[in-house]
PDB file of C-alpha atoms in Angstrom:
ATOM      1  CA  UNK V  25      -9.366  49.219 -22.814  1.00 58.00           C
ATOM      2  CA  UNK V  26     -12.908  50.048 -22.679  1.00 62.00           C
ATOM      3  CA  UNK V  27     -15.331  48.699 -20.397  1.00 62.00           C
ATOM      4  CA  UNK V  28     -16.895  46.560 -23.311  1.00 67.00           C
ATOM      5  CA  UNK V  29     -13.375  44.959 -23.546  1.00 81.00           C
ATOM      6  CA  UNK V  30     -13.442  42.597 -20.959  1.00 87.00           C
ATOM      7  CA  UNK V  31     -16.104  40.384 -19.193  1.00 89.00           C
ATOM      8  CA  UNK V  32     -17.085  41.019 -15.680  1.00 90.00           C
ATOM      9  CA  UNK V  33     -17.248  37.713 -13.855  1.00 93.00           C
ATOM     10  CA  UNK V  34     -17.624  39.298 -10.594  1.00 90.00           C
ATOM     11  CA  UNK V  35     -21.288  40.251 -11.243  1.00 91.00           C
ATOM     12  CA  UNK V  36     -22.248  36.830 -10.440  1.00 91.00           C
ATOM     13  CA  UNK V  37     -20.313  36.894  -6.966  1.00 92.00           C
ATOM     14  CA  UNK V  38     -21.624  40.126  -5.652  1.00 94.00           C
ATOM     15  CA  UNK V  39     -24.068  38.764  -3.050  1.00 94.00           C
ATOM     16  CA  UNK V  40     -24.474  35.601  -1.174  1.00 91.00           C
ATOM     17  CA  UNK V  41     -27.846  34.953  -2.550  1.00 94.00           C
ATOM     18  CA  UNK V  42     -26.338  35.516  -6.508  1.00 93.00           C
ATOM     19  CA  UNK V  43     -23.765  32.990  -5.393  1.00 93.00           C
ATOM     20  CA  UNK V  44     -26.095  30.603  -4.190  1.00 91.00           C
ATOM     21  CA  UNK V  45     -28.340  30.889  -7.403  1.00 94.00           C
ATOM     22  CA  UNK V  46     -25.616  30.241  -9.593  1.00 94.00           C
ATOM     23  CA  UNK V  47     -23.858  27.434  -7.590  1.00 92.00           C
ATOM     24  CA  UNK V  48     -23.048  24.469  -9.425  1.00 92.00           C
ATOM     25  CA  UNK V  49     -22.475  21.730  -7.419  1.00 94.00           C
ATOM     26  CA  UNK V  50     -24.335  20.782  -4.095  1.00 95.00           C
ATOM     27  CA  UNK V  51     -23.712  18.373  -1.447  1.00 96.00           C
ATOM     28  CA  UNK V  52     -27.375  16.489  -0.367  1.00 96.00           C
ATOM     29  CA  UNK V  53     -27.504  13.863   2.626  1.00 97.00           C
ATOM     30  CA  UNK V  54     -28.363  11.312   0.077  1.00 97.00           C
ATOM     31  CA  UNK V  55     -25.008  11.619  -1.105  1.00 97.00           C
ATOM     32  CA  UNK V  56     -23.077  10.024   1.694  1.00 98.00           C
ATOM     33  CA  UNK V  57     -22.076   6.717   2.832  1.00 98.00           C
ATOM     34  CA  UNK V  58     -21.019   6.213   6.205  1.00 98.00           C
ATOM     35  CA  UNK V  59     -18.801   3.499   7.156  1.00 97.00           C
ATOM     36  CA  UNK V  60     -19.487   1.511  10.692  1.00 96.00           C
ATOM     37  CA  UNK V  61     -16.653  -0.924  11.842  1.00 94.00           C
ATOM     38  CA  UNK V  62     -18.236  -4.271  14.015  1.00 96.00           C
ATOM     39  CA  UNK V  63     -16.330  -5.765  16.603  1.00 93.00           C
ATOM     40  CA  UNK V  64     -16.917  -9.074  18.245  1.00 92.00           C
ATOM     41  CA  UNK V  65     -17.513  -8.520  22.080  1.00 93.00           C
ATOM     42  CA  UNK V  66     -19.583  -6.683  24.387  1.00 94.00           C
ATOM     43  CA  UNK V  67     -19.775  -3.616  25.976  1.00 96.00           C
ATOM     44  CA  UNK V  68     -17.415  -2.101  23.046  1.00 94.00           C
ATOM     45  CA  UNK V  69     -17.239   1.208  22.358  1.00 95.00           C
ATOM     46  CA  UNK V  70     -13.277   1.587  21.312  1.00 92.00           C
ATOM     47  CA  UNK V  71     -11.922   4.928  20.083  1.00 92.00           C
ATOM     48  CA  UNK V  72      -9.605   4.568  17.021  1.00 92.00           C
ATOM     49  CA  UNK V  73      -6.810   6.820  18.167  1.00 90.00           C
ATOM     50  CA  UNK V  74      -5.874   7.785  14.533  1.00 91.00           C
ATOM     51  CA  UNK V  75      -9.219   8.644  13.274  1.00 91.00           C
ATOM     52  CA  UNK V  76     -11.207  11.059  16.110  1.00 93.00           C
ATOM     53  CA  UNK V  77     -14.651  10.588  16.089  1.00 94.00           C
ATOM     54  CA  UNK V  78     -14.389   6.765  14.743  1.00 94.00           C
ATOM     55  CA  UNK V  79     -15.322   3.881  16.944  1.00 94.00           C
ATOM     56  CA  UNK V  80     -15.413   0.213  16.997  1.00 93.00           C
ATOM     57  CA  UNK V  81     -18.791  -1.014  18.184  1.00 96.00           C
ATOM     58  CA  UNK V  82     -19.672  -4.264  19.621  1.00 96.00           C
ATOM     59  CA  UNK V  83     -23.237  -5.468  18.688  1.00 97.00           C
ATOM     60  CA  UNK V  84     -24.843  -4.948  22.101  1.00 96.00           C
ATOM     61  CA  UNK V  85     -23.880  -0.998  21.603  1.00 97.00           C
ATOM     62  CA  UNK V  86     -24.257  -0.841  17.692  1.00 97.00           C
ATOM     63  CA  UNK V  87     -27.565   0.570  18.094  1.00 97.00           C
ATOM     64  CA  UNK V  88     -26.210   3.734  19.634  1.00 97.00           C
ATOM     65  CA  UNK V  89     -24.294   4.398  16.198  1.00 97.00           C
ATOM     66  CA  UNK V  90     -26.916   3.655  13.870  1.00 98.00           C
ATOM     67  CA  UNK V  91     -29.505   5.485  15.674  1.00 98.00           C
ATOM     68  CA  UNK V  92     -27.683   8.891  15.366  1.00 98.00           C
ATOM     69  CA  UNK V  93     -27.120   7.908  11.854  1.00 98.00           C
ATOM     70  CA  UNK V  94     -30.698   7.094  11.134  1.00 98.00           C
ATOM     71  CA  UNK V  95     -31.435  10.710  13.267  1.00 97.00           C
ATOM     72  CA  UNK V  96     -29.498  12.371  10.745  1.00 97.00           C
ATOM     73  CA  UNK V  97     -31.082  11.264   7.563  1.00 97.00           C
ATOM     74  CA  UNK V  98     -28.410   9.481   6.373  1.00 98.00           C
ATOM     75  CA  UNK V  99     -29.520   6.776   4.125  1.00 97.00           C
ATOM     76  CA  UNK V 100     -26.662   4.397   3.358  1.00 98.00           C
ATOM     77  CA  UNK V 101     -23.982   2.624   5.294  1.00 98.00           C
ATOM     78  CA  UNK V 102     -20.999   0.190   4.984  1.00 97.00           C
ATOM     79  CA  UNK V 103     -19.992  -2.207   7.291  1.00 97.00           C
ATOM     80  CA  UNK V 104     -16.586  -3.315   8.278  1.00 94.00           C
ATOM     81  CA  UNK V 105     -15.896  -6.318  10.728  1.00 92.00           C
ATOM     82  CA  UNK V 106     -13.517  -6.647  13.216  1.00 90.00           C
ATOM     83  CA  UNK V 107     -13.443 -10.654  14.061  1.00 85.00           C
ATOM     84  CA  UNK V 108     -12.481 -12.302  17.718  1.00 83.00           C
ATOM     85  CA  UNK V 109     -10.288 -14.671  15.895  1.00 84.00           C
ATOM     86  CA  UNK V 110      -8.235 -15.170  12.447  1.00 79.00           C
ATOM     87  CA  UNK V 111      -7.165 -17.818  10.164  1.00 81.00           C
ATOM     88  CA  UNK V 112      -5.100 -18.464   6.888  1.00 78.00           C
ATOM     89  CA  UNK V 113      -8.152 -18.506   4.591  1.00 76.00           C
ATOM     90  CA  UNK V 114     -10.071 -15.688   6.364  1.00 76.00           C
ATOM     91  CA  UNK V 115     -13.317 -18.394   6.972  1.00 80.00           C
ATOM     92  CA  UNK V 116     -15.026 -15.893   9.262  1.00 79.00           C
ATOM     93  CA  UNK V 117     -15.545 -13.651   6.144  1.00 85.00           C
ATOM     94  CA  UNK V 118     -17.820 -16.360   4.691  1.00 86.00           C
ATOM     95  CA  UNK V 119     -19.276 -17.604   8.203  1.00 89.00           C
ATOM     96  CA  UNK V 120     -22.929 -17.068   8.164  1.00 92.00           C
ATOM     97  CA  UNK V 121     -22.499 -15.596  11.702  1.00 93.00           C
ATOM     98  CA  UNK V 122     -19.638 -13.745  11.421  1.00 93.00           C
ATOM     99  CA  UNK V 123     -19.508 -10.423  12.775  1.00 94.00           C
ATOM    100  CA  UNK V 124     -20.238  -8.486   9.140  1.00 95.00           C
ATOM    101  CA  UNK V 125     -23.516 -10.911   8.300  1.00 96.00           C
ATOM    102  CA  UNK V 126     -24.474 -10.300  12.284  1.00 96.00           C
ATOM    103  CA  UNK V 127     -23.846  -6.734  11.918  1.00 97.00           C
ATOM    104  CA  UNK V 128     -25.931  -6.532   8.686  1.00 97.00           C
ATOM    105  CA  UNK V 129     -28.973  -8.474  10.322  1.00 97.00           C
ATOM    106  CA  UNK V 130     -29.197  -6.475  13.321  1.00 97.00           C
ATOM    107  CA  UNK V 131     -29.414  -2.970  11.448  1.00 98.00           C
ATOM    108  CA  UNK V 132     -31.946  -4.233   8.775  1.00 98.00           C
ATOM    109  CA  UNK V 133     -33.794  -5.628  11.515  1.00 97.00           C
ATOM    110  CA  UNK V 134     -33.911  -2.258  13.428  1.00 97.00           C
ATOM    111  CA  UNK V 135     -34.019   0.087  10.172  1.00 97.00           C
ATOM    112  CA  UNK V 136     -35.169  -2.229   7.344  1.00 97.00           C
ATOM    113  CA  UNK V 137     -35.415   0.658   5.009  1.00 97.00           C
ATOM    114  CA  UNK V 138     -31.597   1.742   5.537  1.00 97.00           C
ATOM    115  CA  UNK V 139     -29.566   0.503   2.752  1.00 98.00           C
ATOM    116  CA  UNK V 140     -26.790  -1.575   4.075  1.00 98.00           C
ATOM    117  CA  UNK V 141     -23.363  -2.249   2.044  1.00 98.00           C
ATOM    118  CA  UNK V 142     -21.289  -5.315   2.835  1.00 96.00           C
ATOM    119  CA  UNK V 143     -17.348  -4.881   2.498  1.00 93.00           C
ATOM    120  CA  UNK V 144     -16.815  -8.142   0.679  1.00 91.00           C
ATOM    121  CA  UNK V 145     -12.643  -8.809   1.443  1.00 87.00           C
ATOM    122  CA  UNK V 146     -10.587 -11.260   3.386  1.00 82.00           C
ATOM    123  CA  UNK V 147      -7.765  -9.161   4.960  1.00 80.00           C
ATOM    124  CA  UNK V 148      -9.937  -8.230   8.219  1.00 81.00           C
ATOM    125  CA  UNK V 149     -10.341 -11.936   8.406  1.00 84.00           C
ATOM    126  CA  UNK V 150      -6.977 -13.709   7.759  1.00 82.00           C
ATOM    127  CA  UNK V 151      -3.858 -13.792   9.899  1.00 73.00           C
ATOM    128  CA  UNK V 152      -1.596 -12.765   7.213  1.00 73.00           C
ATOM    129  CA  UNK V 153      -3.657  -9.546   6.574  1.00 66.00           C
ATOM    130  CA  UNK V 154      -3.982  -9.918   2.613  1.00 67.00           C
ATOM    131  CA  UNK V 155      -6.654  -9.725   0.692  1.00 68.00           C
ATOM    132  CA  UNK V 156      -6.313 -13.428  -0.710  1.00 68.00           C
ATOM    133  CA  UNK V 157      -5.110 -16.810  -0.244  1.00 74.00           C
ATOM    134  CA  UNK V 158      -1.403 -17.099   0.406  1.00 71.00           C
ATOM    135  CA  UNK V 159       0.674 -19.637  -1.108  1.00 73.00           C
ATOM    136  CA  UNK V 160       4.705 -19.497  -0.692  1.00 77.00           C
ATOM    137  CA  UNK V 161       4.437 -15.819  -0.067  1.00 72.00           C
ATOM    138  CA  UNK V 162       2.512 -15.159  -2.919  1.00 76.00           C
ATOM    139  CA  UNK V 163      -1.103 -13.912  -3.269  1.00 76.00           C
ATOM    140  CA  UNK V 164      -3.186 -16.662  -5.213  1.00 80.00           C
ATOM    141  CA  UNK V 165      -5.955 -14.864  -7.440  1.00 85.00           C
ATOM    142  CA  UNK V 166      -8.124 -17.542  -8.563  1.00 84.00           C
ATOM    143  CA  UNK V 167      -8.284 -19.723  -5.150  1.00 86.00           C
ATOM    144  CA  UNK V 168      -9.234 -16.225  -3.580  1.00 85.00           C
ATOM    145  CA  UNK V 169     -12.045 -15.889  -6.025  1.00 90.00           C
ATOM    146  CA  UNK V 170     -13.946 -18.833  -4.525  1.00 90.00           C
ATOM    147  CA  UNK V 171     -13.703 -17.596  -0.833  1.00 89.00           C
ATOM    148  CA  UNK V 172     -14.737 -13.875  -2.073  1.00 92.00           C
ATOM    149  CA  UNK V 173     -17.547 -15.404  -3.561  1.00 93.00           C
ATOM    150  CA  UNK V 174     -18.755 -17.304  -0.623  1.00 92.00           C
ATOM    151  CA  UNK V 175     -18.432 -13.971   1.417  1.00 93.00           C
ATOM    152  CA  UNK V 176     -20.504 -12.196  -0.818  1.00 96.00           C
ATOM    153  CA  UNK V 177     -23.389 -14.577  -0.850  1.00 97.00           C
ATOM    154  CA  UNK V 178     -23.324 -15.089   3.079  1.00 96.00           C
ATOM    155  CA  UNK V 179     -23.604 -11.140   3.152  1.00 97.00           C
ATOM    156  CA  UNK V 180     -26.711 -10.995   0.800  1.00 98.00           C
ATOM    157  CA  UNK V 181     -28.048 -14.005   2.862  1.00 97.00           C
ATOM    158  CA  UNK V 182     -27.913 -11.796   5.829  1.00 97.00           C
ATOM    159  CA  UNK V 183     -29.800  -9.081   3.905  1.00 97.00           C
ATOM    160  CA  UNK V 184     -26.989  -6.901   2.748  1.00 97.00           C
ATOM    161  CA  UNK V 185     -28.747  -4.630  -0.281  1.00 98.00           C
ATOM    162  CA  UNK V 186     -25.449  -4.153  -1.797  1.00 98.00           C
ATOM    163  CA  UNK V 187     -22.179  -6.195  -1.952  1.00 97.00           C
ATOM    164  CA  UNK V 188     -18.841  -3.991  -2.166  1.00 95.00           C
ATOM    165  CA  UNK V 189     -16.015  -6.155  -3.203  1.00 92.00           C
ATOM    166  CA  UNK V 190     -12.993  -4.222  -2.297  1.00 84.00           C
ATOM    167  CA  UNK V 191      -9.973  -6.756  -2.610  1.00 84.00           C
ATOM    168  CA  UNK V 192      -8.560  -6.048  -6.307  1.00 81.00           C
ATOM    169  CA  UNK V 193      -8.375  -9.844  -7.518  1.00 84.00           C
ATOM    170  CA  UNK V 194      -8.512 -10.201 -11.034  1.00 86.00           C
ATOM    171  CA  UNK V 195     -11.796 -11.257 -11.956  1.00 91.00           C
ATOM    172  CA  UNK V 196     -13.476 -10.666  -8.714  1.00 92.00           C
ATOM    173  CA  UNK V 197     -16.410  -8.819  -9.905  1.00 96.00           C
ATOM    174  CA  UNK V 198     -17.269 -11.817 -12.351  1.00 96.00           C
ATOM    175  CA  UNK V 199     -16.697 -14.670  -9.669  1.00 94.00           C
ATOM    176  CA  UNK V 200     -19.062 -12.739  -7.278  1.00 96.00           C
ATOM    177  CA  UNK V 201     -21.992 -11.781 -10.048  1.00 97.00           C
ATOM    178  CA  UNK V 202     -21.742 -15.508 -10.705  1.00 97.00           C
ATOM    179  CA  UNK V 203     -21.756 -16.596  -7.122  1.00 97.00           C
ATOM    180  CA  UNK V 204     -24.704 -14.356  -6.259  1.00 98.00           C
ATOM    181  CA  UNK V 205     -26.828 -15.132  -9.400  1.00 98.00           C
ATOM    182  CA  UNK V 206     -26.616 -18.897  -8.761  1.00 97.00           C
ATOM    183  CA  UNK V 207     -27.373 -18.444  -5.007  1.00 97.00           C
ATOM    184  CA  UNK V 208     -30.703 -16.778  -6.356  1.00 97.00           C
ATOM    185  CA  UNK V 209     -29.061 -12.820  -5.531  1.00 98.00           C
ATOM    186  CA  UNK V 210     -29.296 -11.780  -8.925  1.00 97.00           C
ATOM    187  CA  UNK V 211     -30.756  -8.664  -7.982  1.00 97.00           C
ATOM    188  CA  UNK V 212     -27.989  -7.888  -5.549  1.00 98.00           C
ATOM    189  CA  UNK V 213     -25.782  -4.841  -6.751  1.00 98.00           C
ATOM    190  CA  UNK V 214     -22.221  -4.984  -6.846  1.00 98.00           C
ATOM    191  CA  UNK V 215     -20.365  -1.855  -5.794  1.00 97.00           C
ATOM    192  CA  UNK V 216     -17.179  -2.669  -7.019  1.00 96.00           C
ATOM    193  CA  UNK V 217     -13.888  -0.931  -5.683  1.00 94.00           C
ATOM    194  CA  UNK V 218     -12.857  -0.821  -9.491  1.00 95.00           C
ATOM    195  CA  UNK V 219      -9.790   1.456  -9.104  1.00 95.00           C
ATOM    196  CA  UNK V 220      -8.172   0.981  -5.919  1.00 92.00           C
ATOM    197  CA  UNK V 221      -4.559   2.530  -5.505  1.00 94.00           C
ATOM    198  CA  UNK V 222      -2.004   1.045  -3.401  1.00 91.00           C
ATOM    199  CA  UNK V 223      -2.172   3.946  -1.458  1.00 90.00           C
ATOM    200  CA  UNK V 224      -0.259   5.469   1.533  1.00 89.00           C
ATOM    201  CA  UNK V 225      -3.457   7.175   2.537  1.00 87.00           C
ATOM    202  CA  UNK V 226      -4.919   3.856   4.234  1.00 85.00           C
ATOM    203  CA  UNK V 227      -3.004   3.609   7.367  1.00 79.00           C
ATOM    204  CA  UNK V 228      -5.540   4.639   9.944  1.00 81.00           C
ATOM    205  CA  UNK V 229      -8.457   2.456   8.660  1.00 72.00           C
ATOM    206  CA  UNK V 230      -5.910  -0.443   8.889  1.00 68.00           C
ATOM    207  CA  UNK V 231      -5.904   0.541  12.906  1.00 69.00           C
ATOM    208  CA  UNK V 232      -9.671   0.634  12.912  1.00 66.00           C
ATOM    209  CA  UNK V 233     -10.078  -2.823  11.148  1.00 54.00           C
ATOM    210  CA  UNK V 234      -7.193  -4.530  12.441  1.00 61.00           C
ATOM    211  CA  UNK V 235      -6.227  -5.292   8.670  1.00 58.00           C
ATOM    212  CA  UNK V 236      -2.646  -4.537   8.357  1.00 58.00           C
ATOM    213  CA  UNK V 237      -0.476  -7.169   6.362  1.00 58.00           C
ATOM    214  CA  UNK V 238       1.832  -9.124   8.356  1.00 57.00           C
ATOM    215  CA  UNK V 239       4.466  -9.087   6.151  1.00 56.00           C
ATOM    216  CA  UNK V 240       5.017  -7.540   2.497  1.00 56.00           C
ATOM    217  CA  UNK V 241       2.674  -4.732   0.879  1.00 63.00           C
ATOM    218  CA  UNK V 242      -0.214  -4.806  -1.393  1.00 64.00           C
ATOM    219  CA  UNK V 243       1.292  -3.579  -4.531  1.00 67.00           C
ATOM    220  CA  UNK V 244       0.949  -6.504  -6.276  1.00 74.00           C
ATOM    221  CA  UNK V 245      -3.125  -6.582  -6.566  1.00 76.00           C
ATOM    222  CA  UNK V 246      -3.490  -2.381  -5.676  1.00 83.00           C
ATOM    223  CA  UNK V 247      -2.606  -0.204  -8.491  1.00 88.00           C
ATOM    224  CA  UNK V 248       0.420   1.903  -8.895  1.00 92.00           C
ATOM    225  CA  UNK V 249      -0.551   5.658  -7.537  1.00 94.00           C
ATOM    226  CA  UNK V 250       1.340   6.723 -10.797  1.00 96.00           C
ATOM    227  CA  UNK V 251      -1.056   5.033 -13.768  1.00 96.00           C
ATOM    228  CA  UNK V 252      -4.132   6.559 -15.270  1.00 97.00           C
ATOM    229  CA  UNK V 253      -4.842   4.202 -17.963  1.00 97.00           C
ATOM    230  CA  UNK V 254      -4.654   1.066 -15.927  1.00 96.00           C
ATOM    231  CA  UNK V 255      -7.522   2.858 -13.763  1.00 96.00           C
ATOM    232  CA  UNK V 256      -9.539   2.937 -17.150  1.00 97.00           C
ATOM    233  CA  UNK V 257      -8.535  -0.548 -18.025  1.00 95.00           C
ATOM    234  CA  UNK V 258      -9.666  -1.814 -14.269  1.00 95.00           C
ATOM    235  CA  UNK V 259     -12.992  -0.086 -14.651  1.00 97.00           C
ATOM    236  CA  UNK V 260     -13.842  -1.704 -18.095  1.00 97.00           C
ATOM    237  CA  UNK V 261     -12.956  -4.712 -16.963  1.00 96.00           C
ATOM    238  CA  UNK V 262     -15.816  -4.355 -13.705  1.00 96.00           C
ATOM    239  CA  UNK V 263     -18.276  -3.240 -16.246  1.00 97.00           C
ATOM    240  CA  UNK V 264     -17.612  -6.084 -18.720  1.00 97.00           C
ATOM    241  CA  UNK V 265     -17.878  -8.318 -15.441  1.00 96.00           C
ATOM    242  CA  UNK V 266     -21.278  -7.161 -14.238  1.00 96.00           C
ATOM    243  CA  UNK V 267     -20.744  -4.198 -11.809  1.00 97.00           C
ATOM    244  CA  UNK V 268     -23.341  -1.825 -10.919  1.00 97.00           C
ATOM    245  CA  UNK V 269     -21.380   1.024  -9.448  1.00 98.00           C
ATOM    246  CA  UNK V 270     -17.712   1.823  -9.774  1.00 98.00           C
ATOM    247  CA  UNK V 271     -15.471   3.278  -6.555  1.00 97.00           C
ATOM    248  CA  UNK V 272     -12.418   5.002  -7.094  1.00 97.00           C
ATOM    249  CA  UNK V 273     -10.290   4.831  -3.803  1.00 95.00           C
ATOM    250  CA  UNK V 274      -8.735   6.926  -2.625  1.00 96.00           C
ATOM    251  CA  UNK V 275     -10.556   9.867  -3.910  1.00 96.00           C
ATOM    252  CA  UNK V 276      -8.814  13.563  -2.932  1.00 95.00           C
ATOM    253  CA  UNK V 277      -5.588  12.782  -4.742  1.00 95.00           C
ATOM    254  CA  UNK V 278      -7.461  10.904  -7.779  1.00 97.00           C
ATOM    255  CA  UNK V 279     -10.076  13.473  -8.502  1.00 98.00           C
ATOM    256  CA  UNK V 280      -8.690  13.296 -12.310  1.00 97.00           C
ATOM    257  CA  UNK V 281      -9.607   9.253 -12.314  1.00 97.00           C
ATOM    258  CA  UNK V 282     -13.114  10.238 -10.594  1.00 98.00           C
ATOM    259  CA  UNK V 283     -13.806  12.342 -13.489  1.00 98.00           C
ATOM    260  CA  UNK V 284     -12.462  10.164 -16.118  1.00 97.00           C
ATOM    261  CA  UNK V 285     -14.466   7.192 -15.042  1.00 98.00           C
ATOM    262  CA  UNK V 286     -17.410   9.223 -14.754  1.00 97.00           C
ATOM    263  CA  UNK V 287     -17.260  10.368 -18.296  1.00 97.00           C
ATOM    264  CA  UNK V 288     -16.346   6.900 -19.860  1.00 97.00           C
ATOM    265  CA  UNK V 289     -19.095   5.123 -18.007  1.00 97.00           C
ATOM    266  CA  UNK V 290     -22.681   5.536 -17.621  1.00 96.00           C
ATOM    267  CA  UNK V 291     -22.718   3.887 -13.942  1.00 97.00           C
ATOM    268  CA  UNK V 292     -22.740   5.258 -10.633  1.00 97.00           C
ATOM    269  CA  UNK V 293     -19.440   6.640  -9.419  1.00 98.00           C
ATOM    270  CA  UNK V 294     -18.574   6.354  -5.545  1.00 98.00           C
ATOM    271  CA  UNK V 295     -15.705   8.693  -4.275  1.00 98.00           C
ATOM    272  CA  UNK V 296     -14.176   6.980  -0.853  1.00 96.00           C
ATOM    273  CA  UNK V 297     -12.738   9.534   0.940  1.00 96.00           C
ATOM    274  CA  UNK V 298     -10.120   7.523   2.868  1.00 94.00           C
ATOM    275  CA  UNK V 299      -8.967   7.415   6.438  1.00 91.00           C
ATOM    276  CA  UNK V 300      -5.710   9.252   5.656  1.00 93.00           C
ATOM    277  CA  UNK V 301      -7.829  11.963   4.168  1.00 95.00           C
ATOM    278  CA  UNK V 302     -10.122  12.264   6.882  1.00 95.00           C
ATOM    279  CA  UNK V 303      -7.381  12.101   9.520  1.00 95.00           C
ATOM    280  CA  UNK V 304      -5.113  14.938   8.156  1.00 95.00           C
ATOM    281  CA  UNK V 305      -8.042  17.052   8.306  1.00 96.00           C
ATOM    282  CA  UNK V 306      -8.939  16.269  11.766  1.00 96.00           C
ATOM    283  CA  UNK V 307      -5.280  16.391  13.195  1.00 95.00           C
ATOM    284  CA  UNK V 308      -4.835  19.980  11.300  1.00 96.00           C
ATOM    285  CA  UNK V 309      -8.151  20.866  12.882  1.00 96.00           C
ATOM    286  CA  UNK V 310      -7.620  19.726  16.379  1.00 94.00           C
ATOM    287  CA  UNK V 311      -4.549  22.035  16.078  1.00 96.00           C
ATOM    288  CA  UNK V 312      -6.208  24.934  14.901  1.00 96.00           C
ATOM    289  CA  UNK V 313      -4.536  25.051  11.453  1.00 97.00           C
ATOM    290  CA  UNK V 314      -7.563  24.911   9.382  1.00 96.00           C
ATOM    291  CA  UNK V 315     -11.613  25.736   9.652  1.00 97.00           C
ATOM    292  CA  UNK V 316     -12.585  22.087   9.665  1.00 97.00           C
ATOM    293  CA  UNK V 317     -16.252  22.856   8.464  1.00 97.00           C
ATOM    294  CA  UNK V 318     -14.990  24.868   5.590  1.00 97.00           C
ATOM    295  CA  UNK V 319     -12.258  22.495   4.312  1.00 97.00           C
ATOM    296  CA  UNK V 320     -14.862  19.312   4.743  1.00 98.00           C
ATOM    297  CA  UNK V 321     -17.245  20.988   2.674  1.00 98.00           C
ATOM    298  CA  UNK V 322     -15.027  22.152   0.067  1.00 97.00           C
ATOM    299  CA  UNK V 323     -13.158  19.024   0.189  1.00 97.00           C
ATOM    300  CA  UNK V 324     -16.329  16.837  -0.364  1.00 98.00           C
ATOM    301  CA  UNK V 325     -17.555  19.559  -3.027  1.00 98.00           C
ATOM    302  CA  UNK V 326     -14.494  18.839  -4.802  1.00 98.00           C
ATOM    303  CA  UNK V 327     -15.402  15.262  -5.152  1.00 98.00           C
ATOM    304  CA  UNK V 328     -18.820  15.947  -6.419  1.00 98.00           C
ATOM    305  CA  UNK V 329     -17.821  18.215  -8.676  1.00 97.00           C
ATOM    306  CA  UNK V 330     -15.340  15.564 -10.282  1.00 98.00           C
ATOM    307  CA  UNK V 331     -18.381  13.376 -11.173  1.00 97.00           C
ATOM    308  CA  UNK V 332     -18.913  11.264  -8.234  1.00 98.00           C
ATOM    309  CA  UNK V 333     -22.685  10.724  -7.194  1.00 97.00           C
ATOM    310  CA  UNK V 334     -21.907   9.015  -3.693  1.00 98.00           C
ATOM    311  CA  UNK V 335     -19.098   9.677  -1.330  1.00 98.00           C
ATOM    312  CA  UNK V 336     -18.039   7.079   1.177  1.00 98.00           C
ATOM    313  CA  UNK V 337     -16.662   9.371   4.084  1.00 97.00           C
ATOM    314  CA  UNK V 338     -16.124   9.315   7.776  1.00 96.00           C
ATOM    315  CA  UNK V 339     -17.171  12.947   7.359  1.00 97.00           C
ATOM    316  CA  UNK V 340     -20.537  12.118   6.682  1.00 97.00           C
ATOM    317  CA  UNK V 341     -22.357  12.540  10.084  1.00 97.00           C
ATOM    318  CA  UNK V 342     -20.518  16.093  10.438  1.00 97.00           C
ATOM    319  CA  UNK V 343     -21.125  17.057   7.091  1.00 98.00           C
ATOM    320  CA  UNK V 344     -24.947  16.497   7.281  1.00 98.00           C
ATOM    321  CA  UNK V 345     -24.807  18.476  10.511  1.00 97.00           C
ATOM    322  CA  UNK V 346     -23.043  21.202   8.658  1.00 97.00           C
ATOM    323  CA  UNK V 347     -25.390  21.277   5.724  1.00 96.00           C
ATOM    324  CA  UNK V 348     -28.447  21.305   7.818  1.00 93.00           C
ATOM    325  CA  UNK V 349     -27.411  24.185   9.659  1.00 87.00           C
TER     326      UNK V 349
END
């Protein structure tokens, strides 16, 4: 074999400087969306046992978290709520004085330039833990849409910059778009949880948001993890109905879906690096089994490389610290 008969790809890996100059995918602080859990009550900074480093915050302590996020240069947050009371229709989800609405107002009053996203769902607010109205054991699609639209409008009224519906009811983007437009919020974009799988990776989030179903599961409305073409149909429907962003959730086990959605639609794609993906890394790092910084940055880079424009991740604060050295 002569020297000319094969290519020397290693030439571009020889030094750190060369590797840096030819790196194709870069993470930036502006890529990250940081989640915050706001809880009714006072004096609350509750650690989530299954999510080290993640807390539930009462409003009187919320500024501690928000100030840190702003100081790090993170520009976007998503608000999840933990209400004091729940009922069968999740009425506090669309209450103008609900916990999500109050959290949004407080963040926007303190930091008007912060982009605040409202998670729009019913599961944290219903006493049965499902993402819609339940009748005779069935999650009723169309009646749920009315309540979801009401929740979205109340969140926009509170100052949310973006509405992020996560319920996976059929037609939810169309219903919310219509509700926002009729209320005069035609300029508020929808960041749709367009492709949301019935995943085993959500367990720690349900601890944080107190949103586990009291009976049954969510497989009749969230997607089968085995399905690929269905994901594309879901994304197509949401685009037709007026979505402005498309979320793929979870991210790590669905990088192929992120890439296909990215190639199919000229809309911003968001990878949701979910709680189980976060907690597995944290547990392994605490046991000394992995290099946390290296594995997190590699994982987040894989999502960006797959086609994500934005990454919703509980690692955001640590990632920014590492990127900034």
